[in-house]
mmCIF file of C-alpha atoms and ligand atoms in Angstrom:
data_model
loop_
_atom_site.group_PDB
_atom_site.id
_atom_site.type_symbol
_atom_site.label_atom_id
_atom_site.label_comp_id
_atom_site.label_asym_id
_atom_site.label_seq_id
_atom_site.Cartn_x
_atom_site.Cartn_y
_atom_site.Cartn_z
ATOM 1 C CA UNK A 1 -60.718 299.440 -173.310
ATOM 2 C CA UNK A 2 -61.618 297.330 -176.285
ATOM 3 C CA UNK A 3 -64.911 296.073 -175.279
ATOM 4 C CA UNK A 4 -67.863 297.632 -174.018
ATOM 5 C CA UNK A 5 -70.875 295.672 -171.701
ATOM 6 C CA UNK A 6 -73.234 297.410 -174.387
ATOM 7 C CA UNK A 7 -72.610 295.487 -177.157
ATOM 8 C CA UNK A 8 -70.711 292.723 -175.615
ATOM 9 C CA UNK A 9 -72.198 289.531 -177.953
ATOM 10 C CA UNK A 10 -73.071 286.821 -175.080
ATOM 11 C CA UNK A 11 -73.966 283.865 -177.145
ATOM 12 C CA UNK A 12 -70.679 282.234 -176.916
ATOM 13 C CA UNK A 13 -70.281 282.572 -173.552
ATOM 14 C CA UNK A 14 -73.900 280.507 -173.613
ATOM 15 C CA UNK A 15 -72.005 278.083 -175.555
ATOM 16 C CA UNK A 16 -69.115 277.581 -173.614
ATOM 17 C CA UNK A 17 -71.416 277.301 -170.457
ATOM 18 C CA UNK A 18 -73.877 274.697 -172.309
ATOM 19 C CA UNK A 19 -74.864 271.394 -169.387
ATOM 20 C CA UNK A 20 -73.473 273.950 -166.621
ATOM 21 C CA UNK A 21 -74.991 272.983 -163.174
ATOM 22 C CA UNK A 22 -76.376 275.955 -161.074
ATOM 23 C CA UNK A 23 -74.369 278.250 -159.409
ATOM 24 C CA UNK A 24 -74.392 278.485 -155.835
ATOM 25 C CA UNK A 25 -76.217 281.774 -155.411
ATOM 26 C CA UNK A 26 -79.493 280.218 -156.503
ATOM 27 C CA UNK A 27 -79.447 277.584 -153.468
ATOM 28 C CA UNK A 28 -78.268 279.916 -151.262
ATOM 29 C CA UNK A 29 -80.560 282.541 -152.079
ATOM 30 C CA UNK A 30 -83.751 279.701 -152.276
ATOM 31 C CA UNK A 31 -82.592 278.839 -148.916
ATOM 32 C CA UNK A 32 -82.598 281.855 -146.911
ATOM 33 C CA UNK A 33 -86.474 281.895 -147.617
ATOM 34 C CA UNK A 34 -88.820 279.233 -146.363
ATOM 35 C CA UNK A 35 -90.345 278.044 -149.424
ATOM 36 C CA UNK A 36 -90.900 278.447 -152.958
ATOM 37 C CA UNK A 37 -92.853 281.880 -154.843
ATOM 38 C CA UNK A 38 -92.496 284.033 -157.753
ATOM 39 C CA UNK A 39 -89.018 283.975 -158.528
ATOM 40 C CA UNK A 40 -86.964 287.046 -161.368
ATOM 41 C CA UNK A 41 -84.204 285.634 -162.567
ATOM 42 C CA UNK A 42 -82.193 288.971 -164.127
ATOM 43 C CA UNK A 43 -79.743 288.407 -166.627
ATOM 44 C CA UNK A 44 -80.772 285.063 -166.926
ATOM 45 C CA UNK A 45 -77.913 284.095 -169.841
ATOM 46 C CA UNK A 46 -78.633 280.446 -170.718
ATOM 47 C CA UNK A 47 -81.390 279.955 -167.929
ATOM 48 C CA UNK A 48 -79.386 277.215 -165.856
ATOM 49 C CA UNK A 49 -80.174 279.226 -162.787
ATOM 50 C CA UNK A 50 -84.065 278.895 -163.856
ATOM 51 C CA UNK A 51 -83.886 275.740 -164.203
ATOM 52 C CA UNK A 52 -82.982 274.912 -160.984
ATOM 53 C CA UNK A 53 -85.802 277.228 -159.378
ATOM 54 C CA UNK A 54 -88.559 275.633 -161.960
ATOM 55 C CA UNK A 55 -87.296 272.475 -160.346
ATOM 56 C CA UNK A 56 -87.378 273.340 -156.946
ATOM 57 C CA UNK A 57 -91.307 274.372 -157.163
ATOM 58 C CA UNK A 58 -90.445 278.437 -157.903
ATOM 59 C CA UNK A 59 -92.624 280.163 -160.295
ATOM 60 C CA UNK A 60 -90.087 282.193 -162.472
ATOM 61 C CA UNK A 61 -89.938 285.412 -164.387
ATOM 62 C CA UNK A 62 -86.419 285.341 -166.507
ATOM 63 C CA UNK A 63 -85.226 289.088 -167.800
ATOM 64 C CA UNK A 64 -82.048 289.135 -170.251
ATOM 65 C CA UNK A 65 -81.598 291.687 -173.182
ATOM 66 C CA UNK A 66 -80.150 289.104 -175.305
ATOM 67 C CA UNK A 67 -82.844 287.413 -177.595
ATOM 68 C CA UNK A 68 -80.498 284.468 -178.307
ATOM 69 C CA UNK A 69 -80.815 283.498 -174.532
ATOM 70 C CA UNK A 70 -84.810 282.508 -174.309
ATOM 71 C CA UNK A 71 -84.256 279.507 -176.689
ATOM 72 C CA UNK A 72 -82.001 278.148 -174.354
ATOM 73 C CA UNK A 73 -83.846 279.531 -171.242
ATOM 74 C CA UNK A 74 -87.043 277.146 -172.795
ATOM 75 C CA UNK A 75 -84.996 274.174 -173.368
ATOM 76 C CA UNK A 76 -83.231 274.040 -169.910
ATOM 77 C CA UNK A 77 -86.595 274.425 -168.181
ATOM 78 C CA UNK A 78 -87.831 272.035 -170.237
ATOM 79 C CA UNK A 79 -85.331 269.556 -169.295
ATOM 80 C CA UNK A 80 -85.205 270.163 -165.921
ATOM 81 C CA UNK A 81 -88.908 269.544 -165.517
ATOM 82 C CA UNK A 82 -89.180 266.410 -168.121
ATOM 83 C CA UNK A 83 -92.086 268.618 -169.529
ATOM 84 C CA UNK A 84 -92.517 272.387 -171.115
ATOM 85 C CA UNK A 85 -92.769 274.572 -168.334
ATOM 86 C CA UNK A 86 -96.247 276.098 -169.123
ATOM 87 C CA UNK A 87 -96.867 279.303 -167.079
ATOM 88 C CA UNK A 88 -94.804 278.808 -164.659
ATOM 89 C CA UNK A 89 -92.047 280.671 -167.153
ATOM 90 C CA UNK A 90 -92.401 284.217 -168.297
ATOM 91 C CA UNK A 91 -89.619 285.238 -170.828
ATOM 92 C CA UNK A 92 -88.532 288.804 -171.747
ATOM 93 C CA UNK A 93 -86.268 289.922 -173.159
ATOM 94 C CA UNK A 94 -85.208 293.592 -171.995
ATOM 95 C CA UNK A 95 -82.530 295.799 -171.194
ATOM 96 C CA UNK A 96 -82.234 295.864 -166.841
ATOM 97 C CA UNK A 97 -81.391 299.620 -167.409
ATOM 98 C CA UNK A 98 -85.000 300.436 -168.161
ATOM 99 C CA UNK A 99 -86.729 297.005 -167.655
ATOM 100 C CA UNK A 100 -89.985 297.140 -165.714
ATOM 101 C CA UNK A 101 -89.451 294.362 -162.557
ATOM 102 C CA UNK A 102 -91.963 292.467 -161.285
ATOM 103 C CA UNK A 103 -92.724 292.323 -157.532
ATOM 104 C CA UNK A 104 -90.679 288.877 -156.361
ATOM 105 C CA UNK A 105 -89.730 286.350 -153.134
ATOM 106 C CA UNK A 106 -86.441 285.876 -154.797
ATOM 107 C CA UNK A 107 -84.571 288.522 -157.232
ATOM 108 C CA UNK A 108 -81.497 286.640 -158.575
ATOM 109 C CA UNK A 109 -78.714 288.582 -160.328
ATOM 110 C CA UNK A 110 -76.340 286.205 -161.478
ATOM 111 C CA UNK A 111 -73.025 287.765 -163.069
ATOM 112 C CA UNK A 112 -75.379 289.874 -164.823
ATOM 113 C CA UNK A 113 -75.641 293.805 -162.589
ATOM 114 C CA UNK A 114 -72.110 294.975 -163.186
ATOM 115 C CA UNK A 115 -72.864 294.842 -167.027
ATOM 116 C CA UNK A 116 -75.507 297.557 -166.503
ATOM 117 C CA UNK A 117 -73.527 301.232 -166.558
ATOM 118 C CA UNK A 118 -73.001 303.505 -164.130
ATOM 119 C CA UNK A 119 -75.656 305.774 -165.390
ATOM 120 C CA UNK A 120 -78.294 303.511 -165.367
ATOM 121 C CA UNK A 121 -77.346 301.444 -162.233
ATOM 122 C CA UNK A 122 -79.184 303.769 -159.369
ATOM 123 C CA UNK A 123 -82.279 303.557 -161.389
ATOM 124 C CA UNK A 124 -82.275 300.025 -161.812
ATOM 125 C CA UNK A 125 -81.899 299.054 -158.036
ATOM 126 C CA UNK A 126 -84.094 301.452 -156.932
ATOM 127 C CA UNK A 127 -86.318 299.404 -159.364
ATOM 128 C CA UNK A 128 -85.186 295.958 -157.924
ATOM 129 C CA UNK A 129 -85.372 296.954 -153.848
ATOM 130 C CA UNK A 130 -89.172 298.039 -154.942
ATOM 131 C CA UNK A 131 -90.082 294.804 -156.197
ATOM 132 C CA UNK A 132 -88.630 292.990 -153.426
ATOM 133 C CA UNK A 133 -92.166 291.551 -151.805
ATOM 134 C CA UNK A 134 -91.921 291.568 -147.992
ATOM 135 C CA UNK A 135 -89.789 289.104 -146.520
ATOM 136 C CA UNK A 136 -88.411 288.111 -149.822
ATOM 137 C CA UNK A 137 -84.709 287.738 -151.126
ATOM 138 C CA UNK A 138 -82.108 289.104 -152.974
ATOM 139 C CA UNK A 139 -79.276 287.318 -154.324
ATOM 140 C CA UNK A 140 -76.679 289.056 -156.354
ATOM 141 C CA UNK A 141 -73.224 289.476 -157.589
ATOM 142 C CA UNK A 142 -71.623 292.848 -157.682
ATOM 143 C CA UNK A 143 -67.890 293.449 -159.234
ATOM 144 C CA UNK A 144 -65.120 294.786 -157.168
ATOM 145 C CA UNK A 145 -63.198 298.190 -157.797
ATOM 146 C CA UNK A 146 -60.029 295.573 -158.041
ATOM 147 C CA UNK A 147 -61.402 293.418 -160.920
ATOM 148 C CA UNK A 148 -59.647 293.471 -164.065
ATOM 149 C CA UNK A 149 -62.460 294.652 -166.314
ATOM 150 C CA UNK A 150 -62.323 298.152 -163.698
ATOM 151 C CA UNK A 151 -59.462 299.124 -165.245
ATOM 152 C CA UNK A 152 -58.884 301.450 -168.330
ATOM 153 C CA UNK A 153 -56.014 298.661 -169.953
ATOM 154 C CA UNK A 154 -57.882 295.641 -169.289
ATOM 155 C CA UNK A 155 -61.385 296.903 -169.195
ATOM 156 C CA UNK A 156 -64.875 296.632 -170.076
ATOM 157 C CA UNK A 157 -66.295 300.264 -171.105
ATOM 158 C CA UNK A 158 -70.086 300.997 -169.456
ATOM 159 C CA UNK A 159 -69.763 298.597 -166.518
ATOM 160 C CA UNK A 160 -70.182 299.600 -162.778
ATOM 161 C CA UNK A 161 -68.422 298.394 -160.059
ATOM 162 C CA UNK A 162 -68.750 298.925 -156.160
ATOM 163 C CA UNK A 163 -65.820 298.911 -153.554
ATOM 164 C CA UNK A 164 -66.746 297.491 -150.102
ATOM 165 C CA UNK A 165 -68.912 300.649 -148.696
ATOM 166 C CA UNK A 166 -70.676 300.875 -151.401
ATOM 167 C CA UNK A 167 -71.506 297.428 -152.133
ATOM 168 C CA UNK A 168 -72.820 297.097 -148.433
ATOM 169 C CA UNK A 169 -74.727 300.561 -148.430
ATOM 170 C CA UNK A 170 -77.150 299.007 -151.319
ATOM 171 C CA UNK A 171 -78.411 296.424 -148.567
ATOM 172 C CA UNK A 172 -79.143 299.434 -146.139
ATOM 173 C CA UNK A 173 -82.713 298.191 -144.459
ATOM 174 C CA UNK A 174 -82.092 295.274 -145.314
ATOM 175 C CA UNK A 175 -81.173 291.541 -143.287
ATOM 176 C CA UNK A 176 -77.589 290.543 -144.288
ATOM 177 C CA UNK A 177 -77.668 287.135 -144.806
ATOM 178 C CA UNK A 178 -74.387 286.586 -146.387
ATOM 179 C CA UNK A 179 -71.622 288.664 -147.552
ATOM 180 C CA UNK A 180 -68.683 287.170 -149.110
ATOM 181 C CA UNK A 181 -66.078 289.652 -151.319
ATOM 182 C CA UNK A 182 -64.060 286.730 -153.738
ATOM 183 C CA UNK A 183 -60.713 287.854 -154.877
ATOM 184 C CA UNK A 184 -58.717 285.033 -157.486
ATOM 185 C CA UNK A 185 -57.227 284.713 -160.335
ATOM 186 C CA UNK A 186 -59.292 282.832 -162.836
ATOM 187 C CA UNK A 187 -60.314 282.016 -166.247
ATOM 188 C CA UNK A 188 -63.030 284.574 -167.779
ATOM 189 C CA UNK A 189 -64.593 284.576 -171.447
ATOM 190 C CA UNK A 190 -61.863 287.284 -172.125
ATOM 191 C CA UNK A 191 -59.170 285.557 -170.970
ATOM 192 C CA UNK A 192 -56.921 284.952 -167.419
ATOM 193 C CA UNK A 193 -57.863 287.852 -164.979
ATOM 194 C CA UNK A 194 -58.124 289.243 -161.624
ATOM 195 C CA UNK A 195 -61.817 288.311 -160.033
ATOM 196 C CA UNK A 196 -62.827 290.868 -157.089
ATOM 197 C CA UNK A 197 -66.439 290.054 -156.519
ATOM 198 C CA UNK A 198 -69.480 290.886 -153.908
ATOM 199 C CA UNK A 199 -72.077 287.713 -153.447
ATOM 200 C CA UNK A 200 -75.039 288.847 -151.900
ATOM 201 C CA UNK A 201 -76.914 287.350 -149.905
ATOM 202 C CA UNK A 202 -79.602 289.818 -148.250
ATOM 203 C CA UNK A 203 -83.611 289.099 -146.642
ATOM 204 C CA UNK A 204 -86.490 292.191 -146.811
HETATM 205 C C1 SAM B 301 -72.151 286.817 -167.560
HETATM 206 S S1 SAM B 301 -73.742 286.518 -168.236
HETATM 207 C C2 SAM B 301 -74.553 285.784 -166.845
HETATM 208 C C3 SAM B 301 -75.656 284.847 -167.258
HETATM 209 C C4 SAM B 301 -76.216 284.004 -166.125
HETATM 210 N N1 SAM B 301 -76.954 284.795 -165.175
HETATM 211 C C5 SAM B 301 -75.102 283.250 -165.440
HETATM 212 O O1 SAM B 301 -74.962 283.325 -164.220
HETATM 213 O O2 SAM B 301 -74.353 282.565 -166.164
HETATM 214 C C6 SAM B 301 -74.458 288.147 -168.288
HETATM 215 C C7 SAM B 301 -75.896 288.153 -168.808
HETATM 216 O O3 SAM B 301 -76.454 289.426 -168.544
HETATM 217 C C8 SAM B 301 -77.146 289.865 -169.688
HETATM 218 N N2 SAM B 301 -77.113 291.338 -169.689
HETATM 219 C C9 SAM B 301 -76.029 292.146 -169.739
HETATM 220 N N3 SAM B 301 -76.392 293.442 -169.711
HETATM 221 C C10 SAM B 301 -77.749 293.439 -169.622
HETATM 222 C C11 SAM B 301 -78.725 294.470 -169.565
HETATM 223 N N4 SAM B 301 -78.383 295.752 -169.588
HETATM 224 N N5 SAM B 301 -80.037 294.113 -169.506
HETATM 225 C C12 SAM B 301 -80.395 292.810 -169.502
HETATM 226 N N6 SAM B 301 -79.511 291.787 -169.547
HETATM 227 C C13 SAM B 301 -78.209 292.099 -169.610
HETATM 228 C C14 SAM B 301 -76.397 289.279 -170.870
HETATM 229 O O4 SAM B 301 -77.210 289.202 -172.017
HETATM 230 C C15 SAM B 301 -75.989 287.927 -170.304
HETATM 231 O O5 SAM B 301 -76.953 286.944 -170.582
#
């Protein structure tokens, strides 16, 4: 493994991303609740998926380690509202391994819990199922056991991945709303590889 999640430098990958739209866990996730609330966006990268909840009347808290990313969180709020986003956005940058979470409708984890290790990763949900307020929603993506970056030629060191089981036994207690495991082969910042992904769709 050449690279490693821990020191993996994400600002190009914000660059090659720049005037993305959305993805589609963020309107799937908004929609499996009945309105709009407090909203953490974890691993929030360029802030796109903020955006779009600022937008849509959410209230949003957006957690990424990577300093580089709140600049560009700020400016995509402020474009998708026409105006600076006031208090309605709370930045911080922190590391999701130790990061405190605050109590949420929506917990959105685009592309962005896989690149937490092993190690840390028990902690951390424990941390996220806690702050999930009654009735609210989680909406993540979990990496496959198949996915390229699993592997020890074509991997990512201090990344954690779930097969099926254990993907689905994270959501114990919980409503499945949606549960789709993606398998392709696709473009990725490193290059061509094999995608095997969990998007989670799941109601307290
Ligand atoms: C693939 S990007 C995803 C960004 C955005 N959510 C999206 O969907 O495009 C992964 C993001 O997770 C952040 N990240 C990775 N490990 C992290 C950690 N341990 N704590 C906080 N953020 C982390 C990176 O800084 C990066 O912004």
């Amino acid at each position: 493994m050449t690279r490693d999640a821990a020191t993996t430098d994400w600002t190009a990958y914000y660059e090659g991303g720049r005037g993305r739209t959305a993805r589609d866990l963020v309107r799937h996730g908004a929609k499996a609740r009945t309105g709009p609330g407090h909203a953490v966006d974890l691993g929030c990268g360029d802030g796109a998926e903020t955006a779009w909840l600022l937008g849509n009347g959410w209230q949003v808290t957006a957690i990424d380690r990577t300093p580089e990313a709140m600049p560009l969180v700020r400016r995509n709020a402020t474009a998708a509202l026409g105006r600076e986003p006031g208090p309605r956005l709370t930045t911080v940058v922190a590391d999701l391994a130790v990061a405190p979470i605050p109590t949420a409708d929506l917990i959105l984890a685009s592309a962005s819990l896989p690149f937490v290790p092993k190690h840390a990763f028990e902690g951390m949900w424990r941390r996220i199922r806690a702050a999930l307020a009654e009735g609210g929603v989680l909406a993540v993506n979990l990496f496959g056991v198949n996915d390229s970056w699993a592997h020890p030629e074509t991997g990512i060191a201090n990344m954690t991945f779930h097969d099926r089981p254990g993907a689905e036994a994270l959501f114990d207690g919980l409503e499945m709303v949606e549960l789709t495991e993606v398998t392709y082969d696709g473009p990725s910042g490193t290059g061509p590889k094999h995608w095997h992904r969990f998007d989670v769709i799941a109601r307290g």
